[in-house]
């Protein structure tokens, strides 16, 4: 039986700093860092991967199964274009954190206002 | 056994008279429980919890898992879209009789806790000597 690829997993939180950029965090307990793929195209972030059950567990011997397994793929629309060269991702204790710096050209510019000479 | 990947977290319900003293929210970790030839394994999801932040206690036959999350929110950033809450984890299990309570092992990696409960060796048959009175 094939399982539909989940488009709602993992749950994400999006943090924004107008100048610095965007940070996206996701809870992925038990997912190996190597099995997570992250790609950024323009202002779209894509997180995909697979969560595998433990090898030692066999189907017949489950007493309870609340965790779920399979493929996932999430697309996130970012509020602005990011500098794709500078995107960083790190996973610690099952929490993934992706740092996406705002593209230099997209940063808000300070417009100096001068008093008009009369 | 396959289900689509789930995302929602369930909060611990506080019973009357037992309120939490920590400000953080508390969630029920999702678990898988399965048996091996020589014991039972509990897998619990504790994202954000490291090896020094997890407490496992055994009182009588009740095994309680407590995971404490030290939330490091991105500094200078504002949460603009949130799908999950961050908080501690707590859950208790009543163990079966045939578990050797001195041989419980626990390890955590990538936010996934694995507790191994070894089965007790079968009670040794004892020979009772009968003496004539």
Coordinates of C-alpha atoms in Angstrom, one line a residue:
Chain A
X1 CA 0.0 0.0 0.0
X2 CA 1.4 3.4 -0.9
X3 CA 1.0 6.2 1.5
X4 CA 0.4 9.7 0.2
X5 CA 3.4 12.0 0.7
X6 CA 2.5 14.3 3.5
X7 CA 2.3 18.0 2.7
X8 CA 1.6 19.1 6.2
X9 CA 4.5 17.4 8.0
X10 CA 6.6 18.6 9.6
X11 CA 4.9 21.5 11.4
X12 CA 6.9 24.7 11.0
X13 CA 7.3 28.0 12.7
X14 CA 8.4 31.0 10.7
X15 CA 10.4 33.8 12.3
X16 CA 11.0 37.1 10.6
X17 CA 13.4 40.0 11.0
X18 CA 12.8 42.7 8.4
X19 CA 16.5 43.3 7.8
X20 CA 18.2 40.0 8.6
X21 CA 15.9 37.6 7.0
X22 CA 13.8 34.6 7.8
X23 CA 14.3 31.6 10.2
X24 CA 12.2 28.5 9.7
X25 CA 12.1 25.9 12.4
X26 CA 10.6 22.4 12.3
X27 CA 10.3 19.5 14.7
X28 CA 11.7 16.3 13.2
X29 CA 12.4 13.9 16.0
X30 CA 14.1 10.7 14.8
X31 CA 14.8 12.0 11.3
X32 CA 18.5 11.7 10.3
X33 CA 20.0 15.0 9.1
X34 CA 21.3 13.2 6.0
X35 CA 17.8 12.3 4.9
X36 CA 16.5 15.9 4.9
X37 CA 16.6 17.8 1.6
X38 CA 16.3 21.6 1.6
X39 CA 16.1 23.7 -1.5
X40 CA 15.4 27.3 -2.1
X41 CA 14.2 28.8 -5.4
X42 CA 13.5 32.5 -5.4
X43 CA 11.2 33.0 -2.5
X44 CA 10.1 29.4 -2.1
X45 CA 11.6 27.0 0.5
X46 CA 11.2 23.3 0.1
X47 CA 11.8 20.7 2.8
X48 CA 11.6 17.1 1.9
X49 CA 12.7 13.8 3.3
X50 CA 11.7 10.4 4.7
X51 CA 11.2 9.1 8.2
X52 CA 11.9 5.4 8.6
X53 CA 10.8 3.2 11.4
X54 CA 13.4 1.6 13.6
X55 CA 15.0 -1.4 12.1
X56 CA 14.5 -3.5 15.2
X57 CA 10.7 -3.0 15.1
X58 CA 8.6 -5.5 13.3
X59 CA 5.1 -4.9 12.1
X60 CA 3.5 -7.7 14.2
X61 CA 5.0 -6.7 17.5
X62 CA 3.6 -3.3 17.9
X63 CA 1.5 -2.7 21.0
X64 CA 1.0 0.9 20.2
X65 CA 1.9 3.1 17.3
X66 CA 1.3 6.9 17.4
X67 CA 4.4 7.9 15.4
X68 CA 4.0 7.9 11.7
X69 CA 6.5 7.2 8.9
X70 CA 6.9 7.9 5.3
X71 CA 7.8 10.7 2.9
X72 CA 7.2 14.3 3.4
X73 CA 7.5 17.5 1.4
X74 CA 6.7 21.0 2.4
X75 CA 6.8 24.2 0.4
X76 CA 6.9 27.5 2.2
X77 CA 6.4 30.8 0.6
X78 CA 8.9 33.3 2.0
X79 CA 7.9 36.9 2.4
X80 CA 10.8 38.1 0.2
X81 CA 13.7 36.7 -1.9
X82 CA 16.6 35.4 0.0
X83 CA 20.3 35.1 -0.7
X84 CA 20.3 31.4 -1.7
X85 CA 24.1 31.2 -1.3
X86 CA 24.0 32.1 2.3
X87 CA 21.2 29.8 3.5
X88 CA 22.2 27.6 6.4
X89 CA 20.5 24.7 8.0
X90 CA 21.3 22.9 11.3
X91 CA 19.5 20.2 13.2
X92 CA 19.9 19.8 16.9
X93 CA 18.0 17.4 19.2
X94 CA 15.5 16.7 16.5
X95 CA 14.8 20.4 15.8
X96 CA 15.7 21.7 12.3
X97 CA 16.6 25.4 11.9
X98 CA 17.0 27.0 8.5
X99 CA 18.4 30.5 8.4
X100 CA 17.6 32.4 5.2
X101 CA 19.2 35.8 5.0
X102 CA 17.3 38.4 3.0
X103 CA 18.8 39.2 -0.4
X104 CA 20.8 42.4 -0.3
X105 CA 18.9 44.0 -3.1
X106 CA 15.6 43.3 -1.3
X107 CA 16.6 44.9 2.0
X108 CA 14.6 48.0 2.9
X109 CA 16.5 51.2 2.2
X110 CA 16.6 54.1 4.5
X111 CA 15.6 57.3 2.7
X112 CA 17.1 60.4 4.2
X113 CA 14.7 63.3 4.5
X114 CA 16.1 66.7 4.3
X115 CA 14.4 69.9 5.3
X116 CA 13.6 71.9 2.2
X117 CA 15.4 75.2 2.1
X118 CA 12.9 78.0 1.8
Chain B
X1 CA 0.9 0.3 10.4
X2 CA 1.5 3.1 7.9
X3 CA -0.3 6.3 8.4
X4 CA 0.2 9.7 6.9
X5 CA 2.7 11.7 8.8
X6 CA 0.9 13.7 11.6
X7 CA 1.8 17.0 12.9
X8 CA -0.5 18.0 15.8
X9 CA 0.8 18.0 19.3
X10 CA -1.4 17.2 22.3
X11 CA -1.2 19.2 25.5
X12 CA -1.1 17.5 28.9
X13 CA -4.4 17.8 30.7
X14 CA -3.9 19.0 34.2
X15 CA -6.1 17.3 36.7
X16 CA -7.8 19.2 39.3
X17 CA -5.5 20.1 42.2
X18 CA -2.3 19.3 40.2
X19 CA -1.3 22.5 38.4
X20 CA 2.0 22.9 36.8
X21 CA 4.5 25.2 38.4
X22 CA 6.6 25.9 35.4
X23 CA 5.5 28.6 33.0
X24 CA 6.1 26.6 29.9
X25 CA 3.4 24.5 28.2
X26 CA 3.5 20.8 28.5
X27 CA 2.9 18.2 25.8
X28 CA 2.2 14.5 25.7
X29 CA 5.0 12.9 23.6
X30 CA 3.9 10.6 20.8
X31 CA 5.2 7.1 21.4
X32 CA 5.6 3.7 19.7
X33 CA 5.7 0.7 21.9
X34 CA 6.8 -2.7 20.5
X35 CA 8.2 -5.9 21.8
X36 CA 11.5 -7.6 21.1
X37 CA 12.4 -11.1 22.0
X38 CA 13.9 -10.1 25.4
X39 CA 11.9 -7.1 26.3
X40 CA 9.8 -4.1 25.4
X41 CA 10.9 -0.8 23.7
X42 CA 9.2 2.6 24.2
X43 CA 10.1 5.2 21.6
X44 CA 9.1 8.7 22.6
X45 CA 9.3 11.9 20.5
X46 CA 11.0 14.6 22.5
X47 CA 12.1 17.3 20.0
X48 CA 14.4 19.9 21.6
X49 CA 15.3 17.7 24.5
X50 CA 18.9 16.7 25.1
X51 CA 20.4 13.9 27.2
X52 CA 20.8 16.1 30.2
X53 CA 17.2 17.5 30.0
X54 CA 15.3 14.2 30.4
X55 CA 14.2 12.6 33.6
X56 CA 13.0 9.1 33.9
X57 CA 11.6 7.9 37.2
X58 CA 10.2 4.6 38.2
X59 CA 7.9 4.5 41.2
X60 CA 6.3 1.2 42.0
X61 CA 5.3 0.1 38.6
X62 CA 4.8 3.5 37.0
X63 CA 7.5 4.8 34.7
X64 CA 7.4 8.6 34.1
X65 CA 9.2 10.4 31.4
X66 CA 9.8 14.1 31.8
X67 CA 11.6 16.1 29.1
X68 CA 12.5 19.7 29.6
X69 CA 12.9 22.0 26.6
X70 CA 15.1 25.1 26.9
X71 CA 13.6 27.3 24.3
X72 CA 16.1 29.2 22.4
X73 CA 14.0 31.6 20.3
X74 CA 15.8 33.3 17.5
X75 CA 17.0 36.6 18.9
X76 CA 15.7 39.7 17.2
X77 CA 13.2 37.8 15.2
X78 CA 9.5 37.8 15.5
X79 CA 7.3 34.7 15.2
X80 CA 5.0 35.5 12.3
X81 CA 3.6 32.1 11.5
X82 CA 3.4 29.3 14.0
X83 CA 2.1 25.7 13.5
X84 CA 3.5 24.1 16.6
X85 CA 4.0 25.2 20.2
X86 CA 7.1 24.6 22.2
X87 CA 7.1 23.2 25.7
X88 CA 8.1 20.4 28.0
X89 CA 7.0 16.8 27.7
X90 CA 5.5 14.4 30.2
X91 CA 4.0 11.0 30.1
X92 CA 3.6 8.0 32.4
X93 CA 3.3 4.2 31.7
X94 CA 2.3 1.4 33.9
X95 CA 4.8 -1.5 33.4
X96 CA 3.8 -5.1 33.2
X97 CA 4.8 -7.5 36.0
X98 CA 7.4 -9.3 34.1
X99 CA 9.8 -6.4 33.6
X100 CA 13.1 -6.4 35.5
X101 CA 13.0 -3.0 37.1
X102 CA 16.8 -2.9 37.7
X103 CA 17.5 -3.3 34.0
X104 CA 15.9 -0.4 32.3
X105 CA 18.1 1.4 29.7
X106 CA 17.4 4.7 28.1
X107 CA 19.1 6.6 25.3
X108 CA 18.2 9.7 23.3
X109 CA 19.4 10.9 19.9
X110 CA 17.9 13.5 17.5
X111 CA 15.1 14.1 19.9
X112 CA 14.0 10.5 20.0
X113 CA 14.1 8.7 23.3
X114 CA 14.4 4.9 23.4
X115 CA 13.6 3.1 26.6
X116 CA 14.4 -0.6 26.8
X117 CA 12.6 -2.6 29.4
X118 CA 14.2 -6.0 29.8
X119 CA 12.0 -9.0 30.7
X120 CA 12.8 -10.6 34.0
X121 CA 14.2 -14.1 33.9
X122 CA 11.5 -16.6 34.7
X123 CA 11.1 -17.1 38.3
X124 CA 13.4 -19.9 39.3
X125 CA 11.7 -23.1 40.4
X126 CA 12.6 -23.6 44.0
X127 CA 12.8 -27.0 45.6
X128 CA 11.2 -27.2 49.0
X129 CA 12.6 -29.9 51.1
X130 CA 10.1 -31.8 53.1
X131 CA 11.2 -33.2 56.4
X132 CA 9.4 -35.7 58.4
X133 CA 7.9 -34.3 61.6

